[in-house]
């Protein structure tokens, strides 16, 4: 058998394991796609150097578990900048839905390739697709780029404002299409791709879609990704039309959808009783600070964490955020939730969501949120070799007095030097390895221009363009 042992050593290894271990001068051994040893560099080299086919000195860089982005719309990457500074319903009905409904599978493929470039450059090795069109196009891109992903189709069978091509889709068609995608793509790409069920939002879902999605996901032992309690208007509609006590979360609790395989995105407009419902059901929450502050509001993240809810981090899609950097989201999540304490206490709380909590949200909590924490989310023996090499010796992070706080408050995407997923380097020395980055960017420019023409979307000029 070919010797496939690789040693990485002379690194600060932030394991994110249950003991919060950090090896100041650590080494790690990888065989094929799995971590088989971890410890002090001297011990690792002594025990394994004679067996290794490759020994890499990381020159005192920082080694992290691969970061996990738990709410991404890969199909929206070509729509970056088409819906800035507009309210949510205008954003959805007049920009995003016309854009998405005019996408081809090739558009989705190119959009996902472009999104993957940005995800990799920000240290992401795994993401949860929030739901878009043409999952087969997404899967093709993810497989080629070498990432790990939970892919979902955007499913809607009711509601106002749907494009004509979507408005005729029945509940049966929504469920059947997703079952077929599961059969076709689940556990493909060397096990890197999983297929989930997607529910766009409650205002575009019949009760039958909600309940049959719940049952189908349970039957196939997979997850459900759903936008939950995004805006106050959503709760108002649910109270009026579905007779819920408060809003979406109260109603989902009533119909038995709050289970441990539900990943609830945003979850901004919830009260204390609903936080208890989420906690009791084992629901995972994806907090998207930039997107939330742009259109949705302050999510009660500290209260959710205090209630034992697993909260992770997401970027949302490019038209909601413009930046697909989970590194930026770590920084924002800590600051926003410190400032939010003004509403409760009359002053900020600098101790809210400290750096170590934020790192957990981006790693092990992310893994739990995508139901994959048995294999990813921390650097431990037996887990997959998903990891990120961070160069701390750039202007953005120097000097480092506190390694953990610097990773949250100082690190930028520029510090992410190399990325490994499933034991394979997918970025080395800031160069994407599996695809030509320049070619993808060129394809994306052309595809996005043609797509906007087909969708009839015109972006108004803000200033006097000459």
XYZ file of C-alpha atoms in Angstrom:
466
model
C 0.000 0.000 0.000
C 1.277 3.460 -0.893
C 2.551 5.456 2.056
C 0.179 8.409 2.388
C 1.299 9.815 5.729
C 1.720 13.601 5.836
C 3.083 15.478 8.836
C 2.410 19.181 9.442
C 4.488 20.556 12.297
C 5.858 23.705 13.949
C 2.398 25.267 14.170
C 0.136 26.741 16.805
C -2.670 24.192 16.596
C -6.044 25.433 17.854
C -7.904 22.129 18.120
C -11.398 23.360 19.155
C -11.817 19.994 20.901
C -13.830 19.510 24.089
C -10.784 20.392 26.177
C -10.065 23.607 24.212
C -6.493 22.407 23.706
C -4.009 24.649 21.913
C -0.579 23.233 21.046
C 1.883 26.117 20.955
C 4.345 24.067 18.907
C 2.164 21.331 17.564
C 2.256 18.648 14.937
C -0.451 16.675 13.191
C -0.383 13.469 11.133
C -2.763 12.847 8.245
C -3.329 9.546 6.503
C -5.417 9.766 3.333
C -8.321 11.989 4.561
C -8.105 11.340 8.312
C -6.166 12.740 11.273
C -4.331 9.846 12.943
C -2.156 11.705 15.474
C -1.900 15.118 17.097
C 0.414 16.522 19.728
C 3.644 18.358 20.391
C 5.866 18.674 17.310
C 8.810 16.929 18.933
C 6.717 13.908 19.864
C 4.973 13.728 16.481
C 8.245 13.952 14.545
C 9.940 11.371 16.756
C 7.116 8.865 16.306
C 6.089 9.396 12.680
C 8.848 11.070 10.635
C 10.327 7.757 9.469
C 6.904 6.687 8.167
C 5.885 9.917 6.438
C 6.126 10.545 2.713
C 5.785 14.303 3.279
C 6.834 16.525 6.193
C 5.749 20.174 6.053
C 7.165 22.834 8.358
C 4.408 25.428 8.915
C 6.882 28.044 10.161
C 4.956 28.980 13.316
C 1.724 29.583 11.419
C -1.641 28.876 13.061
C -3.557 25.713 12.198
C -7.334 25.818 12.640
C -10.133 23.378 11.875
C -11.772 24.240 8.565
C -14.295 27.027 9.111
C -17.956 26.197 8.483
C -20.397 28.622 6.872
C -23.899 27.456 7.790
C -25.995 29.737 5.573
C -24.943 30.429 1.987
C -26.897 30.970 -1.238
C -24.336 29.830 -3.794
C -26.722 30.488 -6.689
C -26.909 34.144 -5.699
C -23.210 34.879 -6.155
C -23.789 36.268 -9.670
C -26.285 38.701 -8.117
C -23.777 40.492 -5.910
C -24.717 44.181 -5.828
C -28.107 43.970 -7.563
C -30.207 44.666 -4.473
C -28.306 47.047 -2.216
C -30.155 49.533 0.023
C -33.698 48.252 -0.620
C -36.269 46.814 1.796
C -36.634 43.044 2.110
C -39.823 42.558 0.096
C -38.507 44.733 -2.774
C -35.245 42.807 -2.507
C -37.109 39.501 -2.765
C -39.956 40.143 -5.206
C -38.360 42.647 -7.599
C -34.733 41.584 -7.661
C -33.881 38.134 -6.261
C -36.819 36.031 -7.412
C -36.731 37.396 -10.987
C -32.976 36.724 -10.951
C -33.215 33.174 -9.552
C -36.195 32.150 -11.697
C -34.240 33.004 -14.853
C -31.187 30.963 -13.898
C -30.083 27.974 -15.932
C -28.214 25.035 -14.463
C -25.038 26.393 -16.080
C -25.622 29.752 -14.351
C -25.938 27.977 -11.014
C -22.770 26.003 -11.707
C -20.782 29.159 -12.525
C -22.278 31.060 -9.588
C -21.326 28.256 -7.203
C -17.783 28.112 -8.586
C -17.407 31.851 -7.963
C -18.856 31.538 -4.470
C -16.535 28.631 -3.655
C -13.499 30.746 -4.544
C -14.468 33.308 -1.928
C -15.381 30.675 0.643
C -12.020 28.943 0.269
C -10.087 32.213 0.494
C -11.829 32.885 3.825
C -10.878 29.476 5.237
C -14.182 27.664 4.721
C -14.042 23.917 4.095
C -17.745 23.151 4.556
C -20.932 25.106 3.922
C -24.691 24.673 4.164
C -26.548 25.766 1.050
C -29.564 27.813 2.078
C -31.625 26.707 -0.887
C -31.460 27.731 -4.513
C -32.225 26.402 -7.948
C -30.400 23.694 -9.897
C -28.790 21.652 -7.124
C -27.114 19.457 -9.751
C -25.166 22.491 -10.980
C -24.131 23.293 -7.415
C -23.008 19.708 -6.817
C -20.842 19.701 -9.944
C -19.083 22.885 -8.787
C -18.584 21.670 -5.205
C -17.123 18.387 -6.384
C -14.624 20.136 -8.660
C -13.587 22.756 -6.086
C -12.993 20.126 -3.399
C -15.229 21.574 -0.701
C -17.660 19.843 1.631
C -21.322 20.908 1.494
C -24.912 20.271 2.526
C -26.926 21.208 -0.560
C -30.633 22.029 -0.612
C -33.204 23.116 -3.140
C -35.309 26.197 -2.469
C -38.854 24.882 -2.044
C -42.045 26.977 -2.154
C -45.619 25.933 -2.892
C -47.639 29.005 -1.866
C -47.560 32.742 -1.248
C -47.567 36.084 -3.017
C -45.074 37.403 -5.528
C -43.744 34.096 -6.854
C -42.442 34.163 -10.438
C -44.832 32.391 -12.866
C -42.469 29.435 -13.348
C -42.522 28.769 -9.604
C -46.151 29.565 -8.811
C -47.436 26.390 -10.458
C -45.208 24.024 -8.472
C -47.227 21.647 -6.316
C -46.377 20.264 -2.902
C -45.921 16.798 -4.409
C -43.462 18.172 -6.971
C -41.475 20.000 -4.276
C -41.072 16.850 -2.186
C -40.446 14.493 -5.089
C -37.798 16.741 -6.659
C -35.871 16.834 -3.405
C -36.071 13.078 -2.925
C -34.664 12.631 -6.430
C -31.820 15.064 -5.683
C -31.072 13.108 -2.505
C -30.924 9.853 -4.458
C -28.680 11.401 -7.103
C -26.207 13.452 -5.068
C -26.262 12.469 -1.381
C -22.913 11.148 -0.157
C -21.204 11.743 -3.509
C -17.823 13.423 -4.181
C -15.966 11.034 -1.834
C -18.612 11.656 0.814
C -18.187 15.432 0.726
C -21.701 16.229 -0.518
C -24.856 15.675 1.477
C -28.340 16.635 0.336
C -30.790 18.302 2.685
C -34.381 19.425 2.330
C -34.966 23.145 1.917
C -37.927 25.308 2.900
C -37.541 28.892 1.706
C -39.752 30.457 4.358
C -43.083 29.893 6.084
C -44.922 32.560 4.060
C -44.282 30.512 0.916
C -45.116 27.122 2.413
C -48.367 25.279 2.944
C -48.774 23.212 6.079
C -48.562 20.134 3.905
C -45.143 21.156 2.563
C -43.907 21.791 6.105
C -45.164 18.476 7.459
C -44.148 16.316 4.515
C -40.693 17.914 4.490
C -40.390 17.090 8.187
C -41.370 13.473 7.570
C -39.237 12.987 4.435
C -36.124 14.390 6.132
C -36.680 12.105 9.111
C -37.134 9.099 6.820
C -33.909 9.822 4.923
C -32.040 10.848 8.089
C -31.013 14.228 6.715
C -31.434 17.891 7.630
C -33.863 20.714 6.872
C -32.619 24.231 6.103
C -35.198 27.002 6.546
C -35.303 30.786 6.905
C -37.046 31.381 10.231
C -38.436 34.563 11.835
C -36.464 36.892 9.591
C -38.636 40.015 9.826
C -41.438 41.266 12.073
C -43.841 41.164 9.094
C -43.324 37.410 8.838
C -44.466 36.895 12.425
C -47.423 39.192 11.829
C -48.555 37.138 8.824
C -48.181 33.865 10.741
C -50.220 35.217 13.675
C -52.978 36.471 11.383
C -53.188 33.583 8.926
C -52.133 30.602 11.041
C -53.344 31.758 14.448
C -49.935 31.350 16.123
C -49.337 32.858 19.555
C -46.343 34.945 18.501
C -44.919 33.981 15.128
C -43.047 31.427 13.067
C -41.218 29.625 15.874
C -44.396 29.264 17.936
C -46.188 27.796 14.936
C -43.365 25.420 14.015
C -43.394 24.185 17.609
C -47.142 23.610 17.383
C -46.836 21.416 14.263
C -43.783 19.476 15.468
C -41.147 20.873 13.109
C -38.745 22.032 15.816
C -36.426 19.024 15.841
C -32.672 18.507 16.040
C -32.279 18.222 12.264
C -33.676 21.725 11.630
C -31.194 24.475 10.801
C -33.015 27.765 11.325
C -31.408 30.676 9.504
C -31.431 34.206 10.977
C -34.052 33.624 13.724
C -34.133 37.306 14.624
C -37.707 37.949 15.726
C -38.158 35.490 18.588
C -39.276 35.992 22.184
C -38.084 34.220 25.325
C -40.739 31.500 25.113
C -39.719 30.734 21.537
C -36.062 30.564 22.539
C -37.094 27.829 24.982
C -38.970 26.048 22.194
C -35.846 26.108 20.012
C -33.685 24.838 22.863
C -36.098 22.063 23.810
C -36.299 20.870 20.193
C -32.530 20.848 19.695
C -32.888 23.236 16.742
C -29.655 24.698 15.361
C -29.500 28.429 14.508
C -27.355 30.087 11.852
C -26.551 33.663 12.857
C -25.735 35.901 9.890
C -24.681 39.205 11.478
C -23.950 41.277 8.352
C -27.124 40.236 6.569
C -29.199 40.654 9.719
C -27.930 44.168 10.360
C -28.566 45.101 6.762
C -32.229 44.089 6.584
C -33.466 42.111 9.569
C -32.358 43.374 12.997
C -30.640 42.172 16.170
C -30.902 38.425 16.757
C -30.908 37.480 20.474
C -27.765 35.388 20.111
C -26.539 35.678 23.686
C -29.918 34.556 25.014
C -29.936 31.614 22.619
C -26.458 30.523 23.641
C -27.378 30.908 27.320
C -30.386 28.648 26.659
C -28.080 25.954 25.298
C -28.964 26.431 21.621
C -26.234 25.559 19.139
C -25.621 28.825 17.256
C -23.254 28.914 14.288
C -22.281 31.548 11.718
C -23.324 32.182 8.132
C -22.719 34.850 5.533
C -26.058 34.551 3.694
C -25.942 35.215 -0.052
C -24.026 37.852 -1.986
C -27.067 40.148 -2.545
C -27.683 40.159 1.224
C -24.148 40.720 2.366
C -21.819 41.191 -0.636
C -18.993 39.544 1.311
C -18.810 35.775 1.596
C -16.074 35.924 4.242
C -16.825 33.976 7.407
C -13.749 35.710 8.833
C -15.594 39.029 8.588
C -18.679 37.447 10.170
C -16.678 36.348 13.218
C -15.545 39.924 13.796
C -19.033 41.358 13.253
C -20.786 38.749 15.389
C -18.733 39.609 18.444
C -19.036 43.386 18.066
C -22.736 43.461 17.166
C -23.701 41.280 20.085
C -21.619 43.351 22.488
C -23.368 46.501 21.285
C -26.799 44.875 21.393
C -26.526 44.683 25.189
C -27.362 48.414 25.190
C -31.006 47.453 24.707
C -31.000 45.219 27.781
C -28.627 47.058 30.110
C -28.315 50.615 28.841
C -24.628 50.044 28.126
C -22.501 47.800 25.955
C -21.112 44.584 27.423
C -17.502 44.018 26.287
C -17.628 40.507 27.785
C -20.540 39.311 25.608
C -19.631 36.689 22.994
C -15.879 36.548 23.705
C -13.396 35.377 21.083
C -13.407 31.728 22.151
C -17.210 31.593 21.828
C -17.052 33.076 18.328
C -14.415 30.531 17.259
C -16.678 27.730 18.459
C -19.558 29.166 16.445
C -17.397 29.104 13.291
C -16.027 25.585 13.860
C -17.507 22.948 16.167
C -20.924 24.633 16.437
C -20.952 24.850 12.649
C -20.249 21.136 12.457
C -23.062 20.374 14.885
C -25.391 22.629 12.895
C -24.772 20.664 9.688
C -25.040 17.331 11.574
C -21.419 16.465 10.771
C -19.620 16.972 14.100
C -18.631 13.296 14.266
C -16.183 13.988 11.417
C -15.443 17.739 11.249
C -15.422 20.941 13.319
C -12.350 20.214 15.430
C -8.867 18.802 14.991
C -8.974 15.395 16.684
C -7.744 11.885 15.994
C -10.272 10.068 13.837
C -11.788 13.188 12.314
C -11.451 14.318 8.704
C -8.435 16.403 7.756
C -10.282 19.674 7.132
C -7.981 22.504 8.197
C -6.804 26.031 7.562
C -3.284 27.448 7.708
C -3.276 31.067 8.909
C -0.258 33.331 8.471
C -0.161 35.573 11.570
C 2.914 37.519 10.438
C 1.123 39.977 8.141
C 0.372 43.614 8.960
C -3.229 42.758 9.846
C -2.320 40.538 12.811
C 1.073 41.729 14.056
C 1.796 41.826 16.977
C 0.008 38.876 18.577
C -0.350 39.051 22.342
C -3.403 36.786 22.520
C -3.615 34.163 19.775
C -7.314 33.396 20.222
C -8.525 36.985 20.328
C -6.328 37.869 17.345
C -8.011 35.167 15.251
C -11.398 36.814 15.833
C -10.597 40.520 16.042
C -7.561 40.865 13.768
C -7.560 38.060 11.210
C -8.696 38.846 7.676
C -9.112 36.678 4.613
C -5.625 37.842 3.569
C -4.186 35.852 6.467
C -5.648 32.573 5.177
C -2.723 30.992 3.368
C -3.662 27.369 2.693
C -6.806 25.244 3.000
C -7.168 21.463 3.173
C -10.452 19.557 2.847
C -10.788 15.805 3.251
C -7.007 15.451 3.343
C -6.468 17.297 0.041
C -5.046 20.780 -0.379
C -7.623 22.903 -2.199
C -5.669 26.143 -1.728
C -1.910 26.348 -1.259
C -0.043 29.636 -0.719
C -3.281 31.520 -1.585
C -3.631 29.755 -4.936
C -6.808 27.778 -5.668
C -5.588 24.416 -6.918
C -8.493 22.557 -8.513
C -9.780 25.204 -10.923
C -8.445 28.278 -12.733
C -9.602 31.256 -10.696
C -9.191 33.729 -13.562
C -11.281 31.616 -15.924
C -14.088 31.341 -13.372
C -14.118 35.104 -12.858
C -14.294 35.674 -16.623
C -17.179 33.187 -16.984
C -18.987 34.799 -14.049
C -18.815 38.290 -15.532
C -20.377 37.115 -18.775
C -23.006 34.880 -17.162
C -24.157 37.538 -14.697
C -24.584 40.141 -17.443
C -26.655 37.786 -19.598
C -28.740 36.637 -16.632
C -29.740 40.162 -15.614
C -30.796 40.889 -19.195
C -33.022 37.792 -19.250
C -34.509 38.707 -15.880
C -35.201 42.273 -16.974
C -33.442 43.683 -13.915
C -32.054 47.202 -14.248
C -29.977 48.730 -11.473
C -30.788 52.438 -11.070
C -27.931 54.926 -11.147
C -27.178 56.478 -7.752
C -25.132 59.365 -9.057
C -24.599 61.270 -12.278
C -22.913 58.653 -14.439
C -21.036 60.322 -17.328
